mmCIF file of C-alpha atoms in Angstrom:
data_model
loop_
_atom_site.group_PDB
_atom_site.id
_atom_site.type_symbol
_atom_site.label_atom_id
_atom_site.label_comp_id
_atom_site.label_asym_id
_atom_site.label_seq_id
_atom_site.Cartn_x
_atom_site.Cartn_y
_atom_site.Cartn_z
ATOM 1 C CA UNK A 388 -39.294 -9.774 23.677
ATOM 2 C CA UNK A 389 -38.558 -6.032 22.049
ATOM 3 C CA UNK A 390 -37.630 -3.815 24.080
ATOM 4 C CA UNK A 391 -39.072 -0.380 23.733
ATOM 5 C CA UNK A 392 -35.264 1.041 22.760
ATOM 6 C CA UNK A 393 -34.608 -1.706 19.954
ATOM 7 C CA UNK A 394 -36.306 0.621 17.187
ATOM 8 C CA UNK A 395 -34.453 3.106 18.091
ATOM 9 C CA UNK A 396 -31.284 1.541 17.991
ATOM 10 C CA UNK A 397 -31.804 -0.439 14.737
ATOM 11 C CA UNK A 398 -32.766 3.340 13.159
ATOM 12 C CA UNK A 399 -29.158 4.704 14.769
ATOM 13 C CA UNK A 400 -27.368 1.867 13.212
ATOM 14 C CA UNK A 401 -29.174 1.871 9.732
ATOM 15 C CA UNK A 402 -28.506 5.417 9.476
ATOM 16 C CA UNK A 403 -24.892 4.502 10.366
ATOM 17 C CA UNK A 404 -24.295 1.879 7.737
ATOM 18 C CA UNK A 405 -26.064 4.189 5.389
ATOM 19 C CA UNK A 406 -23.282 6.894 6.240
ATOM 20 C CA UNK A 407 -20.620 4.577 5.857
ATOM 21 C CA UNK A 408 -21.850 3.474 2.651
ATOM 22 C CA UNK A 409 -21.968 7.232 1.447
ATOM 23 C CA UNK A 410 -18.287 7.430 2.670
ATOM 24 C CA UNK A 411 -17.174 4.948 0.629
ATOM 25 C CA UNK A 412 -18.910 6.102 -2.004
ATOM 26 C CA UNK A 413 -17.523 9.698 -1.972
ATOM 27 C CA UNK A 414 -13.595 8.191 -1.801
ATOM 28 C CA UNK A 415 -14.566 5.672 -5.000
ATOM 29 C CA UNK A 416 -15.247 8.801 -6.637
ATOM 30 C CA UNK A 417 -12.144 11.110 -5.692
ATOM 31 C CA UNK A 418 -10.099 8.385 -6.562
ATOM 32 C CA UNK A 419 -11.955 8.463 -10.366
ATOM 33 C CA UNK A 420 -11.180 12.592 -10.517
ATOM 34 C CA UNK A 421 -7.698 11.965 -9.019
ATOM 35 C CA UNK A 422 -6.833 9.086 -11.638
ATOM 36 C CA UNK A 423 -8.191 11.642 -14.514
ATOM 37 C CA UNK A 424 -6.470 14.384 -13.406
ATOM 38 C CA UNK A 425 -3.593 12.238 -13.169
ATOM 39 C CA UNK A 426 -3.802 11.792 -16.864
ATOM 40 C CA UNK A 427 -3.703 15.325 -17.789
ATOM 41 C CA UNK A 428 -0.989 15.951 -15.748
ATOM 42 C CA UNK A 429 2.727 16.113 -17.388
ATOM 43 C CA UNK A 430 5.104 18.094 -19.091
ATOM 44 C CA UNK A 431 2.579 17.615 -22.611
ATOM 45 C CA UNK A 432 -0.053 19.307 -22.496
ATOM 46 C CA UNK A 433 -3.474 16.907 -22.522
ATOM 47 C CA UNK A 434 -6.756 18.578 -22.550
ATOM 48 C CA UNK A 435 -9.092 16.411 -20.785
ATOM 49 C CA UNK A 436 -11.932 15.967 -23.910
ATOM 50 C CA UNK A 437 -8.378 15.042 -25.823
ATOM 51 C CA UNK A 438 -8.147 12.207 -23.397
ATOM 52 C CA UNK A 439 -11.338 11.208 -22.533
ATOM 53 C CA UNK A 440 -12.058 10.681 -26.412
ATOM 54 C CA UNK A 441 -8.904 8.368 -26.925
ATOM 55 C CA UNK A 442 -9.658 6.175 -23.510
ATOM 56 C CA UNK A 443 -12.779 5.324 -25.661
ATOM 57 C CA UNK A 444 -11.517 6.057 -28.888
ATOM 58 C CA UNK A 445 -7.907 5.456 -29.279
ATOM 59 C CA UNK A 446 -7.638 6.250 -33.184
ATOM 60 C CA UNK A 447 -8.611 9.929 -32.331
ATOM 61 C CA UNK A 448 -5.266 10.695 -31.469
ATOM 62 C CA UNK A 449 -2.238 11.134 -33.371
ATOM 63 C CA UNK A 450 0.721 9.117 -32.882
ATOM 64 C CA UNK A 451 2.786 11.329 -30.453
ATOM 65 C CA UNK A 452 -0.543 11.549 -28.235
ATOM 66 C CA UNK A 453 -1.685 7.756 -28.456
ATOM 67 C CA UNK A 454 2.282 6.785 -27.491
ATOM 68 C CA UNK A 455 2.062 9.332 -24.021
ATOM 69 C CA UNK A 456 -1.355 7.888 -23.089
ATOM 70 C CA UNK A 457 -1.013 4.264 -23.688
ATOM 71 C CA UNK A 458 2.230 4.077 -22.912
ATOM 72 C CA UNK A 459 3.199 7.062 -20.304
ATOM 73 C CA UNK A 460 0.629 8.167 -18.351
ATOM 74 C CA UNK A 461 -2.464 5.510 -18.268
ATOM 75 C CA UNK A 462 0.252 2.812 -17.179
ATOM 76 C CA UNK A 463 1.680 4.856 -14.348
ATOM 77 C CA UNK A 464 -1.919 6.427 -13.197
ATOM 78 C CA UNK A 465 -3.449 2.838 -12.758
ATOM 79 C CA UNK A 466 -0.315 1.749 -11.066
ATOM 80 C CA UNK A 467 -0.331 4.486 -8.423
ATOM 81 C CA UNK A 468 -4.074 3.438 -7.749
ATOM 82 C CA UNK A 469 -3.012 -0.076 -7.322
ATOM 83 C CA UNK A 470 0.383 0.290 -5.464
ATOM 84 C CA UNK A 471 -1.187 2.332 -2.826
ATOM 85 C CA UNK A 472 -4.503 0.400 -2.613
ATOM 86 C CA UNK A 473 -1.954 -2.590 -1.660
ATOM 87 C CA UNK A 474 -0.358 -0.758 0.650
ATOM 88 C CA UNK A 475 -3.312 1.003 1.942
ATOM 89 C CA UNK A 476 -5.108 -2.387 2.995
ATOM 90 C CA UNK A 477 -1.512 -4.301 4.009
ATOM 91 C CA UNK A 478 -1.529 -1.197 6.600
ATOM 92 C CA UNK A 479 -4.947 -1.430 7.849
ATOM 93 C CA UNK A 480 -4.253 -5.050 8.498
ATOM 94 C CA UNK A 481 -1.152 -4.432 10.232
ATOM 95 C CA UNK A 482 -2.335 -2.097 12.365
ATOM 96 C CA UNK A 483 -5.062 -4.079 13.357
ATOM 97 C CA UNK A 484 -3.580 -7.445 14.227
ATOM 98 C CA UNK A 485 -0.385 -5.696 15.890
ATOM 99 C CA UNK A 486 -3.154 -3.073 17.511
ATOM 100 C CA UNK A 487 -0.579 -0.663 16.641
ATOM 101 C CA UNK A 488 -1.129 2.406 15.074
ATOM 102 C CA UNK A 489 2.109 2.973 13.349
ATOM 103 C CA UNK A 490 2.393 -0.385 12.083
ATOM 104 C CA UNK A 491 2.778 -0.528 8.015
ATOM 105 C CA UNK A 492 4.314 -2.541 5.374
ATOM 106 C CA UNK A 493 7.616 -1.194 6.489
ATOM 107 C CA UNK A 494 7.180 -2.319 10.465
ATOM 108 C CA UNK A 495 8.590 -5.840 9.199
ATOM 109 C CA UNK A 496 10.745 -4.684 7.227
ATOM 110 C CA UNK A 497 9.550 -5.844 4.029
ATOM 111 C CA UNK A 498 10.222 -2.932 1.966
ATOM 112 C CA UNK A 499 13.825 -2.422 3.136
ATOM 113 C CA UNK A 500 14.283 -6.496 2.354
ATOM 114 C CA UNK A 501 13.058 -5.694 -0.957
ATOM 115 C CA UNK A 502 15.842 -2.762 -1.393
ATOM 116 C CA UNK A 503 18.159 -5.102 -0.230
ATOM 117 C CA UNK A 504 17.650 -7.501 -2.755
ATOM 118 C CA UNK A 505 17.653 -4.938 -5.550
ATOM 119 C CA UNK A 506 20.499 -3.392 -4.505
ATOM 120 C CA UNK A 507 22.166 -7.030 -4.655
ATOM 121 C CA UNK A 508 20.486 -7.923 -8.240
ATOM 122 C CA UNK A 509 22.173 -4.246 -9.596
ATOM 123 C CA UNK A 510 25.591 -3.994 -7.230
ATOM 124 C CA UNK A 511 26.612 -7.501 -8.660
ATOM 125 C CA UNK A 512 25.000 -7.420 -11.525
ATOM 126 C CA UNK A 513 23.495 -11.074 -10.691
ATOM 127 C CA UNK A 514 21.258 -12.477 -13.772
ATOM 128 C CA UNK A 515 18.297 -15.073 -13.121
ATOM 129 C CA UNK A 516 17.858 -18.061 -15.544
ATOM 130 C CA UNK A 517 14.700 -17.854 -17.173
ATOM 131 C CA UNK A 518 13.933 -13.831 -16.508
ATOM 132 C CA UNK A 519 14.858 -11.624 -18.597
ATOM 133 C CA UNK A 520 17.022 -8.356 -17.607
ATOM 134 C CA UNK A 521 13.833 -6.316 -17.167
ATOM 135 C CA UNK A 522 12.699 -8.230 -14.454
ATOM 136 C CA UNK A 523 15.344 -9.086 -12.550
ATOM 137 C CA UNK A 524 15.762 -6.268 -9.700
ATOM 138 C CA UNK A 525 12.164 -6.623 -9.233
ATOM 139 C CA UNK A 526 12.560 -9.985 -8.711
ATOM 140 C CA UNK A 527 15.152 -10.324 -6.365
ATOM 141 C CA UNK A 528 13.130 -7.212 -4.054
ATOM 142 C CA UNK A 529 10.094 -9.917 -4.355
ATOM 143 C CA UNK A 530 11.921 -12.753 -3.397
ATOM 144 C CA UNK A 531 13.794 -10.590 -0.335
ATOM 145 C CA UNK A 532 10.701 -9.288 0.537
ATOM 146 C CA UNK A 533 8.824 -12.086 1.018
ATOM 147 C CA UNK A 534 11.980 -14.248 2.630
ATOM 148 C CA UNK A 535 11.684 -11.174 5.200
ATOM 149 C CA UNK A 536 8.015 -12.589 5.759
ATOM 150 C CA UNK A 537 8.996 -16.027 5.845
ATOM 151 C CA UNK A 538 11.855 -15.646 8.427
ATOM 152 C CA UNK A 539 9.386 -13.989 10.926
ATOM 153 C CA UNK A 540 6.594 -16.441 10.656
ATOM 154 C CA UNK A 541 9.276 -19.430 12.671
ATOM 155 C CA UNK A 542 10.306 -16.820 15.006
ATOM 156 C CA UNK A 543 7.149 -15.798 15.534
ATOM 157 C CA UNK A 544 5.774 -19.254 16.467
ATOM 158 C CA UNK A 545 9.270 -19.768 18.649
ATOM 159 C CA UNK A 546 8.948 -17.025 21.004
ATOM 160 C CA UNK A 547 5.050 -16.381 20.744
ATOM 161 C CA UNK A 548 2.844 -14.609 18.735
ATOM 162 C CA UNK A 549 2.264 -11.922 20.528
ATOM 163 C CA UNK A 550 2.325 -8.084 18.824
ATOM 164 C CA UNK A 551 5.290 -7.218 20.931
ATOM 165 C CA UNK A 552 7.238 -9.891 19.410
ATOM 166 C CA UNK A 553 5.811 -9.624 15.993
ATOM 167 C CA UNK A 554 7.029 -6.003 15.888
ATOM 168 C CA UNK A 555 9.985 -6.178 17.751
ATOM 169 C CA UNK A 556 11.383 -9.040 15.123
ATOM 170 C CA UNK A 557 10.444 -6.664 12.090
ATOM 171 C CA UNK A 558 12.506 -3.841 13.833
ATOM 172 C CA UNK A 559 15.043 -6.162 14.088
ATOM 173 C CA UNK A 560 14.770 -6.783 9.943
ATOM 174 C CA UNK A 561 14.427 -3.240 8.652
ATOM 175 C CA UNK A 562 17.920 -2.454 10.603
ATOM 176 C CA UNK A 563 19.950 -5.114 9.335
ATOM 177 C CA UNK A 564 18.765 -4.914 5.764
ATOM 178 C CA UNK A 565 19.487 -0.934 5.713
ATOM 179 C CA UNK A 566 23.092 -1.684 6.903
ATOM 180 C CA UNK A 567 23.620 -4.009 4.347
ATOM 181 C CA UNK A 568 22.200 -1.946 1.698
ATOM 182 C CA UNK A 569 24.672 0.694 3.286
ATOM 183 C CA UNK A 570 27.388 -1.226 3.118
ATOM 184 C CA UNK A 571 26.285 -1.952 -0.542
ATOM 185 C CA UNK A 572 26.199 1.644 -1.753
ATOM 186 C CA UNK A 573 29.738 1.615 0.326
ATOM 187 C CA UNK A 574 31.078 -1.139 -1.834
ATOM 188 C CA UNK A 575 29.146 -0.039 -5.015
ATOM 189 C CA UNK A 576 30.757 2.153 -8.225
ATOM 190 C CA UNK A 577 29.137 5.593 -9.010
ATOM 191 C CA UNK A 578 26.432 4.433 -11.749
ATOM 192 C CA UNK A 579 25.787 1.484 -9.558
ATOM 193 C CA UNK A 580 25.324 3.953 -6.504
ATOM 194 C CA UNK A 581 22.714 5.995 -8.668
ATOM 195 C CA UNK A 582 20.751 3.205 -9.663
ATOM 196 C CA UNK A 583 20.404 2.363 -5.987
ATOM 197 C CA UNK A 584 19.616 5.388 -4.531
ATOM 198 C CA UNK A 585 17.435 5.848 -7.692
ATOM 199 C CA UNK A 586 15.282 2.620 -7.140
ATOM 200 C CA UNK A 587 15.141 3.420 -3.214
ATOM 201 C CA UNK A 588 13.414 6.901 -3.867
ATOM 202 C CA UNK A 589 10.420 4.843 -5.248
ATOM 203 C CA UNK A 590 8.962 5.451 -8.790
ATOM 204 C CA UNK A 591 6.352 4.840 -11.304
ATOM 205 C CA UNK A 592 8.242 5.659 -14.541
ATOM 206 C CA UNK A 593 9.381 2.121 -14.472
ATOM 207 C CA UNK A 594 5.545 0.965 -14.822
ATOM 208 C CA UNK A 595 4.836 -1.846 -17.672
ATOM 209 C CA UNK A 596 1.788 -3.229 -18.551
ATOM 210 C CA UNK A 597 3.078 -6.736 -17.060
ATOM 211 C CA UNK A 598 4.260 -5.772 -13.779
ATOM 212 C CA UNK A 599 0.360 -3.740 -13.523
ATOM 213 C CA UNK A 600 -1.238 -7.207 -14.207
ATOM 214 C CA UNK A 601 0.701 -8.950 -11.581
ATOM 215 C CA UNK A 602 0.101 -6.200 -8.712
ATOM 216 C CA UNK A 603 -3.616 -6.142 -9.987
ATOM 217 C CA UNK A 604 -3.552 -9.994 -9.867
ATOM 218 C CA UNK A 605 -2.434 -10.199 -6.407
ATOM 219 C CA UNK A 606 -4.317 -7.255 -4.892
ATOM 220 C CA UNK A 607 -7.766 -8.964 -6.327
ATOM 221 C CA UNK A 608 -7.097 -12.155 -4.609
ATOM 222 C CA UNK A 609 -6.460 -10.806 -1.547
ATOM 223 C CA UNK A 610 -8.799 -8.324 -0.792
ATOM 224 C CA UNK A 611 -11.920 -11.010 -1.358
ATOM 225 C CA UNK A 612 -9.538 -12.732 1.088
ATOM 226 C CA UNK A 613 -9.281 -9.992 3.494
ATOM 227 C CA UNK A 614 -13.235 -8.861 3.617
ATOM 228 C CA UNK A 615 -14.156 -12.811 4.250
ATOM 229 C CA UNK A 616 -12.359 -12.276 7.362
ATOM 230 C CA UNK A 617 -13.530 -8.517 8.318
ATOM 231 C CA UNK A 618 -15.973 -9.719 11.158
ATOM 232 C CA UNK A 619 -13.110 -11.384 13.047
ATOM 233 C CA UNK A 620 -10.617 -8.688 12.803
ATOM 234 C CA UNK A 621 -13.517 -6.397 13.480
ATOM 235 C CA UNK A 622 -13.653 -8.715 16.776
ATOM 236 C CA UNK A 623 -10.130 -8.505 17.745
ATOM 237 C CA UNK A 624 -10.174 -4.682 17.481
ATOM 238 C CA UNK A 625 -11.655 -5.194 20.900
ATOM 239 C CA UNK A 626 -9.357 -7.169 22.158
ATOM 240 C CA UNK A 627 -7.649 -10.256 22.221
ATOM 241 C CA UNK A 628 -9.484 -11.262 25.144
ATOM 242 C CA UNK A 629 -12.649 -10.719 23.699
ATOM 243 C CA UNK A 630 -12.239 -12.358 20.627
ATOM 244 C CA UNK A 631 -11.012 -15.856 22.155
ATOM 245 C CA UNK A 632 -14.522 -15.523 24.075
ATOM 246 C CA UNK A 633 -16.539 -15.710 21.028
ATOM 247 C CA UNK A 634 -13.978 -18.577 19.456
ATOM 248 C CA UNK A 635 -11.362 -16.753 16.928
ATOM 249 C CA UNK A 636 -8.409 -18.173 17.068
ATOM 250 C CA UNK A 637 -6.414 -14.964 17.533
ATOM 251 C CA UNK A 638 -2.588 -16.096 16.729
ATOM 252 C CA UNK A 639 -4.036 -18.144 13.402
ATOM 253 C CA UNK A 640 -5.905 -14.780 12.344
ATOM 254 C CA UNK A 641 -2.702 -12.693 12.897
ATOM 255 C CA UNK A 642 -0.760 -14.965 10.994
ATOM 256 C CA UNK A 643 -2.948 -15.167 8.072
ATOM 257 C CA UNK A 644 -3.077 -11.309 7.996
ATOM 258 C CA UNK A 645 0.344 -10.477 7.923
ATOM 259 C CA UNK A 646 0.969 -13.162 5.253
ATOM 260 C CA UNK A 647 -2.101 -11.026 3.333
ATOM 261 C CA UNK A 648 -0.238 -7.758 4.322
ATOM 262 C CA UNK A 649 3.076 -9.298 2.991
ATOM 263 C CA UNK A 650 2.282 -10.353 -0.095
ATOM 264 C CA UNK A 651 0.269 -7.125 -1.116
ATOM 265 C CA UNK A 652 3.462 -4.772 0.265
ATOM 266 C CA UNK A 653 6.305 -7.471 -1.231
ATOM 267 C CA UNK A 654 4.534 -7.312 -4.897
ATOM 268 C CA UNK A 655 4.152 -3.407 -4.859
ATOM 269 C CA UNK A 656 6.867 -2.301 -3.673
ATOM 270 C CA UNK A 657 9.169 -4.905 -5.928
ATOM 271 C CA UNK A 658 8.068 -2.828 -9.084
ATOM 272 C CA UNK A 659 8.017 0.482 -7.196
ATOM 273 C CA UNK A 660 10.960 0.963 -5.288
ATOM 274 C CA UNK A 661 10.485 2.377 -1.457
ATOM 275 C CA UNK A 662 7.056 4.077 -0.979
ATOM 276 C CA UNK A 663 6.368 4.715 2.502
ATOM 277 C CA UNK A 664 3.634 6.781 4.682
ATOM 278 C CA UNK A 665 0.640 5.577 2.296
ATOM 279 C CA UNK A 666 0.597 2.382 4.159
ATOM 280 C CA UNK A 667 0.732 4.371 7.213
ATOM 281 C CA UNK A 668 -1.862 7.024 6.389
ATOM 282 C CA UNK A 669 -4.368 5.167 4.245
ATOM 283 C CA UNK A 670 -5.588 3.417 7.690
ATOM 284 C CA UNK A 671 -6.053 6.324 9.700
ATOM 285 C CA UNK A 672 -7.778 8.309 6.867
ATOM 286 C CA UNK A 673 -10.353 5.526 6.596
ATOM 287 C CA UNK A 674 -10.661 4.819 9.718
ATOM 288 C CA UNK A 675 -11.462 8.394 11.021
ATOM 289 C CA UNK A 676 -14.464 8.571 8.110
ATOM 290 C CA UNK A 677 -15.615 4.876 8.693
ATOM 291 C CA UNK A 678 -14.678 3.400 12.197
ATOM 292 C CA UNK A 679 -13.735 0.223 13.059
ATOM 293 C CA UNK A 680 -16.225 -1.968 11.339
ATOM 294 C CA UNK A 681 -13.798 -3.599 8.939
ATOM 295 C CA UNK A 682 -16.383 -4.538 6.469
ATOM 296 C CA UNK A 683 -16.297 -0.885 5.285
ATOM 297 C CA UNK A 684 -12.721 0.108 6.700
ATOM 298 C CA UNK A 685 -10.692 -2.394 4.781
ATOM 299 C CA UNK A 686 -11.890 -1.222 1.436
ATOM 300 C CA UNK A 687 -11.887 2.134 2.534
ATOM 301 C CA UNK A 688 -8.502 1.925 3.317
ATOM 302 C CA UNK A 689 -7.279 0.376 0.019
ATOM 303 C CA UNK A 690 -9.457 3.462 -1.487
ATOM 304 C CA UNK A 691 -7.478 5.642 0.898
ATOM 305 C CA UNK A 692 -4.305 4.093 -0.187
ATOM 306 C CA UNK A 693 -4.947 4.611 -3.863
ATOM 307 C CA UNK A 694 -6.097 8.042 -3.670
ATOM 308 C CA UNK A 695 -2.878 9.688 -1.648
ATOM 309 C CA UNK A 696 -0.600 7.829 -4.110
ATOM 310 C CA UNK A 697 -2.423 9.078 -6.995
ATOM 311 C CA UNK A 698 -2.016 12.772 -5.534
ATOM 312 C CA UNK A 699 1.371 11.802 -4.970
ATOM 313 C CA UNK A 700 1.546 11.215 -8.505
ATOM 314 C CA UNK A 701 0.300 14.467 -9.561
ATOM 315 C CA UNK A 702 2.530 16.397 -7.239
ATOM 316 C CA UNK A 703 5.638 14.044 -8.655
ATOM 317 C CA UNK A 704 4.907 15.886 -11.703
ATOM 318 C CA UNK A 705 4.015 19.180 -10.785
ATOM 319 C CA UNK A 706 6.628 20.603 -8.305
ATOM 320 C CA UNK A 707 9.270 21.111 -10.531
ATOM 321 C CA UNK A 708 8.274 21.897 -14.428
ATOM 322 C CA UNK A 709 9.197 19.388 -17.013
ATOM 323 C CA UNK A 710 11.110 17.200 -13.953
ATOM 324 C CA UNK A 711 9.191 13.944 -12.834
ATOM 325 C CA UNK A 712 10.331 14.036 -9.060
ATOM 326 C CA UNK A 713 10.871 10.434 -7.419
ATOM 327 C CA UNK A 714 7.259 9.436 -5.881
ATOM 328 C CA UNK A 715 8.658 8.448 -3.122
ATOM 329 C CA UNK A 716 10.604 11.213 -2.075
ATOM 330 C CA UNK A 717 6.578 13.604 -2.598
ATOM 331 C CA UNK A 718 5.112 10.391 0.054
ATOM 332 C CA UNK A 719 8.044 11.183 2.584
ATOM 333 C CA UNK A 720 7.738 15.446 2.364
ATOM 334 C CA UNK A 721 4.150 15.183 2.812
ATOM 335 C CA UNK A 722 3.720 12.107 4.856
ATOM 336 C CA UNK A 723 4.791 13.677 8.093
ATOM 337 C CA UNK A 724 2.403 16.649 8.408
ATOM 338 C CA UNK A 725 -0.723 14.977 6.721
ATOM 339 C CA UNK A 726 0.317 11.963 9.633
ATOM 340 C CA UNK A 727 0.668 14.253 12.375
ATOM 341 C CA UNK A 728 -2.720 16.134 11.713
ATOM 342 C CA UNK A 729 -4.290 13.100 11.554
ATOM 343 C CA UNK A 730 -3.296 12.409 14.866
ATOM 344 C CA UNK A 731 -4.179 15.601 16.123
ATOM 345 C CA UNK A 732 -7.851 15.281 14.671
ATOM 346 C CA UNK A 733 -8.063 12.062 16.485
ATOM 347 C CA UNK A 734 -7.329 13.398 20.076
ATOM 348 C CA UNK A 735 -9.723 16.721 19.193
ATOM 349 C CA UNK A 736 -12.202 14.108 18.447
#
């Protein structure tokens, strides 16, 4: 039998799926202007018909201009875009199977695991049968980074799987890998000192069209992944109780999303260096214009993600004139404020 308030409510909650819909929309498209503007930005000048006509048409540009495109900029635009949708929707995951709201890629500890292991791979100059030079700091932070994720998952399941524990074992990681990598830079000489603190200040200049394909690769699978799950996670936002009464099994789900969140934060950050506060803010950005129905705030997020670190990106290369400034040194100087009034926007509303 209808009730006489069921039309009303199925009108409230159309209109509400419609807005969220129109959310999303609007962040797919500052993401496009942000990744063009991206493009133009640099110490060469670019006029924007210039580089729209060689995306489509690359032999309209000479050779200087067809090397900073296809080379320079277009590999280190789409890589912002897909670094910080990773981290973006390893962040909303986080913070929604931890129910913390400062949970991110770096509450485990993963990305100082993955500095650890580059500053190993450079500091000893260690070489990896099979991979060439190129890639062998990034994979050493991969492998670090995800042995930080394996090491939590049995003492996890040891001591319980509660967030308390989950969280309190990351703090435990991201301590004792930033000693070592202190006592590292302690033990290291001066040019292997710079390209430590170099590759811990996070940047994009070390972008290759093979390391894109692998982050792209990864963030695909997983975000299919993550959205086949969004009901359940949606469920657990109100509580744990709750979501054992309709029949999720709530430690299996958190264990399956942090392995998601993992693997998304181990692969970026490997290529990237240290990147934090996009993982942090992403969330909260999407979740303030979309709520908690994760069927729109998991994409949202990874939309989120993408578009700060594309900013990011342009400010990298426009605070100082003719100086690319590390990326993640922009994330850190702006994080805190753009964090803070989030937080204050949520109390107001």
């Amino acid at each position: 039998m209808t009730t006489p308030a069921a039309p009303a409510l199925a009108r409230r909650y159309s209109h509400l799926i419609r807005f969220r819909i129109l959310c999303l929309a609007l962040l797919a498209m500052a993401v496009v202007a942000s990744f063009l503007f991206d493009l133009t930005t640099g110490p060469s000048l670019f006029p924007l018909e210039a580089l729209l006509g060689g995306l489509f048409a690359p032999s309209s540009l000479d050779v200087s201009q067809s090397v900073i495109l296809w080379n320079v900029r277009l590999p280190q635009a789409v890589m912002a875009l897909l670094v910080g949708g990773s981290l973006g929707l390893a962040g909303a995951e986080m913070q929604t199977v931890l129910n913390n709201p400062l949970a991110s890629p770096f509450t485990l500890g993963v990305s100082a695991a993955a500095t650890l292991g580059a500053a190993m791979a450079i500091a000893f100059s260690i070489e990896l049968s099979g991979i060439s030079a190129t890639y062998t700091v990034p994979s050493l932070a991969f492998v670090f980074a995800a042995a930080a994720m394996l090491l939590i998952q049995p003492l996890v399941r040891s001591y319980g799987a509660s967030t308390d524990t989950v969280v309190l074992f990351g703090i435990a990681i991201l301590f004792t890998c930033e000693a070592l990598v202190w006592l590292i830079q302690f033990l290291a000489d001066a040019d292997q000192l710079q390209q430590i603190v170099f590759w811990s200040m996070g940047s994009l200049t070390r972008t290759t069209w093979d390391k894109i394909a692998v982050v792209a690769v990864v963030l695909v699978v997983v975000l299919p992944w993550s959205m086949r799950q969004a009901w359940s996670l949606t469920t657990l936002r109100a509580g744990e109780d709750q979501a054992r009464s309709v029949g999720i099994p709530v430690e299996r789900l958190r264990m399956l999303s942090l392995l998601r969140a993992s693997m998304l934060a181990a692969v970026a950050v490997s290529f990237v260096g240290t990147i934090g506060f996009v993982g942090l803010i992403g969330p909260h950005v999407a979740r303030l214009a979309l709520g908690e129905d994760h069927r729109f705030y998991l994409p949202g997020s990874a939309l989120a993600g993408a578009f700060i670190l594309s900013l990011a990106s342009i400010a990298s290369k426009s605070i100082i004139p003719g100086l690319v400034v590390p990326i993640g040194i922009v994330t850190a100087l702006t994080g805190i404020p753009v964090f803070l009034a989030l937080v204050l926007a949520r109390r107001r509303g």
